[in-house]
Amino acid sequence: MSLNIKKVVIIGAGTMGQGMAQWFAQCAETSTIESVELVDINQDLCKDAIKRIIQSWNKLESKGKFTKEQIAKFEDILNPIAMEDISEDSDLVIEAIVENKDIKCKVFQSLDEKLKPGAILASNTSSIPIDSMALSLSKERKKRFLGIHFFNPATIMKLVEIINGSETDLDLCQELKSWFDSQGKKPALCKDSPGFIVNRVARNFYGESLRIANIDSQEKYREIDSVLKEVGGFRMGPFELMDLIGIDVNYSVTESVWNSFYQEPRFAPHSLQRKMVESGRHGRKSAKGFYSYED
Ligand code: NAI
């Protein structure tokens, strides 16, 4: 059976929520989606995210990727709303807020009470076990709760990890896989293990690079990034990628995977990451990270 997703809600209007809201609105062209609502605890951030999405659409229009009519349709269906205005008849609600289990669970609990029984509830978490968040949900909702993990930038990266908890309806995961396939993504079904697939493998991409650099030096970051790009064939170096992801987000994910593996040294965070987080150098979003983006 194919899914009939009409009303999508994205919670969290940061790096990922913004990209996901843009992508789902664009899917209105090729799917049954009729509305995409973006929610953030900070309404101003939500409005800013919508402005940035519109700027991006205008750029894409000038490059000939979308027509004026298409952009008008996307703009029409994408709207910022407040948490209390999330409608019970939403079909798919994806959370992309701070990587903190307790905060996420509070949001899921309130949504569980509010949403219709058939609604799909998902987390974009990079590392928090799906089962640990499902604990806060009712028996029926657990069947329709899962991880839907997009990659950054969400409009461009094809991979979407679909992670089932132990109570998730596996037919639903298959239906979602087919749905994402039909929208041009490359979905992968994953088991609920620390870091899923990509974030587990990627821990060493970042961790070893940090241990090789070992000091706060842009010269070192540049050297390591260029070796991995030019010789290793990676599209971005580890330091450029951490700056894109957000060093605060990347650090939380590292800590979470490390703790889930009972602090195995190969997953250990590095003091340079903590230093960046503590000094507000969070990467591109704060204009300063391993590199500087101030101009
Ligand atoms: P971010 O820090 O850019 O944005 C988080 C947003 O959530 C902020 O706008 C904040 O105001 C909002 N927020 C916080 N608490 C909230 C609440 N209780 N209710 C509503 N809104 C709330 O974070 P980012 O990078 O977008 O990450 C979000 C999630 O996506 C995290 O779980 C992260 O691990 C995951 N993720 C991040 C990726 C990345 O490259 N940054 C890639 C894939 C997944």
Coordinates of C-alpha atoms and ligand atoms in Angstrom, one line a residue:
M1 CA 0.0 0.0 0.0
S2 CA 1.4 3.4 -0.8
L3 CA 1.4 6.2 1.7
N4 CA -0.9 9.1 1.3
I5 CA 1.0 11.9 3.0
K6 CA -0.7 15.3 2.7
K7 CA 0.2 17.3 5.8
V8 CA 3.8 17.4 6.9
V9 CA 5.1 19.1 10.0
I10 CA 8.8 19.8 10.7
I11 CA 9.7 20.7 14.3
G12 CA 13.0 22.7 14.6
A13 CA 13.9 25.4 12.1
G14 CA 17.6 25.1 12.4
T15 CA 20.1 23.7 9.8
M16 CA 18.2 20.5 9.2
G17 CA 14.6 21.5 9.8
Q18 CA 15.0 24.3 7.3
G19 CA 16.4 22.0 4.6
M20 CA 13.8 19.3 5.3
A21 CA 10.9 21.8 5.1
Q22 CA 12.3 23.1 1.8
W23 CA 12.6 19.6 0.4
F24 CA 9.2 18.4 1.5
A25 CA 7.6 21.6 0.0
Q26 CA 9.3 20.8 -3.3
C27 CA 7.8 17.3 -3.2
A28 CA 4.4 18.9 -3.6
E29 CA 5.2 18.7 -7.3
T30 CA 5.6 15.0 -7.4
S31 CA 3.5 13.7 -4.4
T32 CA 0.3 14.1 -2.5
I33 CA 1.8 16.7 -0.2
E34 CA -0.6 19.7 0.3
S35 CA 1.0 21.5 3.2
V36 CA 4.3 21.8 5.1
E37 CA 4.4 23.5 8.4
L38 CA 7.6 24.6 10.2
V39 CA 7.7 24.9 14.0
D40 CA 10.4 26.3 16.3
I41 CA 10.4 27.2 20.0
N42 CA 11.7 30.5 18.7
Q43 CA 9.1 31.9 16.3
D44 CA 11.6 34.5 14.9
L45 CA 14.0 31.7 13.9
C46 CA 11.2 30.0 12.2
K47 CA 10.3 33.1 10.1
D48 CA 14.0 33.6 9.3
A49 CA 14.3 30.0 8.1
I50 CA 11.3 30.5 5.8
K51 CA 12.9 33.7 4.4
R52 CA 16.1 31.8 3.7
I53 CA 14.2 29.0 2.0
I54 CA 12.5 31.6 -0.3
Q55 CA 15.8 33.2 -1.1
S56 CA 17.1 29.7 -2.1
W57 CA 14.0 29.1 -4.3
N58 CA 14.6 32.5 -6.0
K59 CA 18.2 31.5 -6.7
L60 CA 17.0 28.1 -8.1
E61 CA 14.5 29.9 -10.2
S62 CA 17.2 32.2 -11.7
K63 CA 19.2 29.1 -12.5
G64 CA 16.2 27.6 -14.3
K65 CA 15.7 24.7 -11.8
F66 CA 12.1 25.7 -11.0
T67 CA 9.6 27.9 -12.8
K68 CA 7.9 31.0 -11.2
E69 CA 4.7 29.0 -10.9
Q70 CA 6.4 26.1 -9.1
I71 CA 8.0 28.5 -6.6
A72 CA 4.6 30.2 -6.0
K73 CA 3.1 26.9 -5.2
F74 CA 5.9 25.9 -2.8
E75 CA 5.7 29.3 -1.0
D76 CA 1.9 28.9 -0.7
I77 CA 2.1 25.5 1.0
L78 CA 5.0 26.3 3.3
N79 CA 4.1 28.1 6.5
P80 CA 5.5 28.8 10.0
I81 CA 3.2 27.8 12.8
A82 CA 3.4 27.7 16.6
M83 CA 3.7 24.3 18.5
E84 CA 0.2 24.6 19.9
D85 CA -1.2 25.0 16.4
I86 CA 0.0 21.7 15.1
S87 CA -3.1 20.0 13.8
E88 CA -4.2 16.6 14.9
D89 CA -4.8 15.5 11.4
S90 CA -1.1 15.9 10.4
D91 CA 0.1 12.8 8.5
L92 CA 3.9 13.0 9.1
V93 CA 5.6 14.9 11.9
I94 CA 9.4 14.9 11.9
E95 CA 11.4 16.4 14.8
A96 CA 14.7 18.1 14.1
I97 CA 15.4 19.9 17.4
V98 CA 18.5 19.9 19.7
E99 CA 20.2 16.5 20.0
N100 CA 19.0 15.9 23.6
K101 CA 17.0 12.9 24.5
D102 CA 15.0 14.4 27.4
I103 CA 14.0 17.5 25.4
K104 CA 13.0 15.4 22.4
C105 CA 11.0 13.0 24.6
K106 CA 9.0 15.9 26.0
V107 CA 8.1 17.0 22.5
F108 CA 7.1 13.5 21.4
Q109 CA 4.9 13.0 24.5
S110 CA 2.9 16.1 23.8
L111 CA 2.6 15.2 20.1
D112 CA 1.5 11.7 20.9
E113 CA -1.5 13.0 22.9
K114 CA -2.4 15.5 20.2
L115 CA -2.0 13.6 16.8
K116 CA -4.6 11.3 15.2
P117 CA -3.8 7.6 15.7
G118 CA -2.5 7.1 12.1
A119 CA 0.0 9.9 12.1
I120 CA 3.6 9.0 11.6
L121 CA 6.0 10.5 14.2
A122 CA 9.7 10.5 13.5
S123 CA 13.0 11.8 14.7
N124 CA 15.9 13.2 12.7
T125 CA 18.3 12.3 15.5
S126 CA 21.8 11.5 14.4
S127 CA 22.5 9.2 17.3
I128 CA 19.9 8.8 20.0
P129 CA 18.4 5.3 20.1
I130 CA 14.9 5.2 18.7
D131 CA 13.8 2.7 21.4
S132 CA 14.9 5.0 24.2
M133 CA 12.7 7.8 22.8
A134 CA 9.8 5.4 22.1
L135 CA 9.6 4.7 25.8
S136 CA 7.7 7.9 26.3
L137 CA 5.0 7.0 23.8
S138 CA 1.7 5.1 23.9
K139 CA 1.6 1.5 22.7
E140 CA -0.2 2.3 19.4
R141 CA 2.1 5.3 18.6
K142 CA 5.2 3.2 19.1
K143 CA 4.2 1.3 15.9
R144 CA 4.2 4.5 14.0
F145 CA 7.4 6.0 15.6
L146 CA 10.8 5.7 13.9
G147 CA 14.0 7.5 12.9
I148 CA 14.0 9.4 9.5
H149 CA 17.5 10.6 9.3
F150 CA 18.3 13.2 6.6
F151 CA 21.8 14.4 5.7
N152 CA 23.0 17.9 5.4
P153 CA 22.1 19.7 3.1
A154 CA 18.8 17.9 3.2
T155 CA 17.6 19.2 -0.2
I156 CA 20.7 17.8 -1.9
M157 CA 21.9 14.7 -0.1
K158 CA 20.1 11.7 -1.4
L159 CA 20.6 9.3 1.5
V160 CA 17.8 9.0 4.1
E161 CA 18.3 6.4 6.9
I162 CA 15.0 4.8 8.0
I163 CA 15.5 3.4 11.5
N164 CA 12.9 1.1 13.1
G165 CA 12.6 0.8 16.8
S166 CA 11.7 -2.7 18.2
E167 CA 8.0 -1.8 18.2
T168 CA 7.9 0.0 14.8
D169 CA 5.6 -1.5 12.2
L170 CA 8.1 -2.8 9.6
D171 CA 5.5 -2.5 6.8
L172 CA 5.4 1.2 7.6
C173 CA 9.2 1.4 7.2
Q174 CA 8.9 -0.4 3.8
E175 CA 6.2 2.0 2.7
L176 CA 8.3 5.0 3.7
K177 CA 11.3 3.6 1.9
S178 CA 9.1 3.3 -1.3
W179 CA 7.8 6.8 -0.7
F180 CA 11.3 8.4 -0.4
D181 CA 12.4 6.4 -3.4
S182 CA 9.5 7.8 -5.4
Q183 CA 10.7 11.3 -4.5
G184 CA 14.3 10.8 -5.7
K185 CA 16.0 10.0 -2.4
K186 CA 18.1 6.9 -1.7
P187 CA 16.6 5.5 1.5
A188 CA 18.3 2.8 3.5
L189 CA 16.7 0.7 6.2
C190 CA 18.9 0.6 9.3
K191 CA 18.8 -1.1 12.7
D192 CA 18.6 0.9 15.8
S193 CA 22.2 0.8 16.8
P194 CA 24.5 3.7 18.0
G195 CA 25.1 6.2 15.1
F196 CA 23.0 4.0 12.8
I197 CA 25.2 3.5 9.6
V198 CA 26.8 6.8 8.5
N199 CA 27.3 8.5 11.9
R200 CA 29.0 5.4 13.2
V201 CA 31.4 5.1 10.3
A202 CA 31.9 8.9 10.2
R203 CA 33.0 9.1 13.9
N204 CA 36.5 8.0 12.8
F205 CA 36.6 10.4 9.9
Y206 CA 36.2 13.3 12.3
G207 CA 37.9 11.7 15.4
E208 CA 41.1 10.6 13.7
S209 CA 41.4 13.9 11.8
L210 CA 41.1 15.8 15.1
R211 CA 43.7 13.6 16.7
I212 CA 46.1 14.1 13.7
A213 CA 45.6 17.9 13.9
N214 CA 45.7 17.9 17.7
I215 CA 46.1 21.7 18.0
D216 CA 43.9 24.6 17.0
S217 CA 45.6 25.6 13.7
Q218 CA 43.8 26.5 10.4
E219 CA 47.0 25.5 8.6
K220 CA 46.7 22.0 9.9
Y221 CA 42.9 21.8 9.2
R222 CA 43.5 22.9 5.6
E223 CA 46.3 20.4 5.1
I224 CA 44.2 17.5 6.4
D225 CA 41.1 18.6 4.4
S226 CA 43.0 18.9 1.2
V227 CA 44.7 15.5 1.5
L228 CA 41.3 13.8 2.1
K229 CA 39.7 15.7 -0.8
E230 CA 42.5 15.6 -3.4
V231 CA 44.0 12.2 -2.6
G232 CA 41.1 10.5 -0.8
G233 CA 38.4 11.7 -3.2
F234 CA 36.1 13.0 -0.4
R235 CA 33.9 15.9 -1.5
M236 CA 34.5 17.8 1.7
G237 CA 37.3 17.5 4.3
P238 CA 36.5 16.6 7.9
F239 CA 37.0 20.1 9.2
E240 CA 34.9 21.7 6.5
L241 CA 32.2 19.1 7.1
M242 CA 32.2 19.6 10.9
D243 CA 31.8 23.4 10.2
L244 CA 28.9 22.7 7.9
I245 CA 27.1 20.2 10.3
G246 CA 27.6 22.5 13.4
I247 CA 30.4 21.7 15.8
D248 CA 28.0 21.7 18.7
V249 CA 25.7 19.2 17.0
N250 CA 28.7 17.0 15.9
Y251 CA 30.1 17.1 19.4
S252 CA 26.7 15.9 20.9
V253 CA 26.6 13.1 18.4
T254 CA 30.2 12.1 19.2
E255 CA 29.4 12.0 22.9
S256 CA 26.2 10.1 22.4
V257 CA 27.9 7.4 20.2
W258 CA 30.9 7.1 22.5
N259 CA 28.7 6.7 25.6
S260 CA 26.5 4.1 23.8
F261 CA 29.7 2.1 23.1
Y262 CA 30.6 2.2 26.9
Q263 CA 33.3 4.8 26.1
E264 CA 35.3 2.8 23.6
P265 CA 38.4 4.9 22.9
R266 CA 38.0 4.7 19.1
F267 CA 34.8 6.8 19.4
A268 CA 36.1 9.3 22.0
P269 CA 35.5 13.0 21.5
H270 CA 38.5 15.3 21.2
S271 CA 39.3 18.3 23.5
L272 CA 39.4 20.6 20.4
Q273 CA 35.7 19.9 19.8
R274 CA 34.8 20.8 23.4
K275 CA 37.0 24.0 23.2
M276 CA 35.1 25.1 20.0
V277 CA 31.7 24.4 21.6
E278 CA 32.6 26.2 24.8
S279 CA 34.0 29.3 23.0
G280 CA 30.9 29.6 20.7
R281 CA 32.8 28.5 17.6
H282 CA 30.0 26.3 16.2
G283 CA 31.0 26.4 12.5
R284 CA 29.3 28.2 9.6
K285 CA 26.1 29.0 11.5
S286 CA 28.1 31.1 14.0
A287 CA 30.5 32.4 11.3
K288 CA 33.4 30.8 13.1
G289 CA 34.5 27.2 13.6
F290 CA 37.6 25.5 12.5
Y291 CA 37.7 28.1 9.7
S292 CA 36.4 31.7 9.8
Y293 CA 33.4 32.7 7.7
E294 CA 33.4 36.4 8.6
D295 CA 33.6 38.8 5.7
Ligands
NAI1 P1 20.2 23.4 15.0 O1 20.8 23.7 16.3 O2 20.6 24.1 13.8 O3 18.6 23.6 15.1 C1 17.8 23.2 16.2 C2 16.5 24.0 16.2 O4 15.6 23.4 17.2 C3 16.8 25.5 16.7 O5 16.2 26.4 15.8 C4 16.1 25.5 18.1 O6 15.5 26.8 18.4 C5 15.0 24.5 17.9 N1 14.5 23.9 19.2 C6 15.2 23.5 20.3 N2 14.4 23.0 21.2 C7 13.2 23.0 20.7 C8 11.9 22.6 21.2 N3 11.7 22.1 22.4 N4 10.8 22.8 20.4 C9 10.9 23.3 19.2 N5 12.1 23.8 18.6 C10 13.2 23.6 19.4 O7 20.3 21.8 14.9 P2 20.4 20.9 13.6 O8 21.8 20.9 13.1 O9 19.3 21.3 12.6 O10 20.0 19.5 14.2 C11 18.7 19.1 14.6 C12 18.6 17.6 14.7 O11 19.0 17.0 13.4 C13 19.6 17.0 15.8 O12 18.9 15.9 16.3 C14 20.8 16.6 14.9 O13 21.5 15.5 15.6 C15 20.2 16.1 13.7 N6 21.0 16.2 12.5 C16 21.9 17.2 12.2 C17 22.6 17.2 11.1 C18 23.5 18.3 10.8 O14 24.3 18.2 9.8 N7 23.5 19.5 11.5 C19 22.5 16.1 10.1 C20 21.5 15.1 10.4 C21 20.8 15.1 11.6

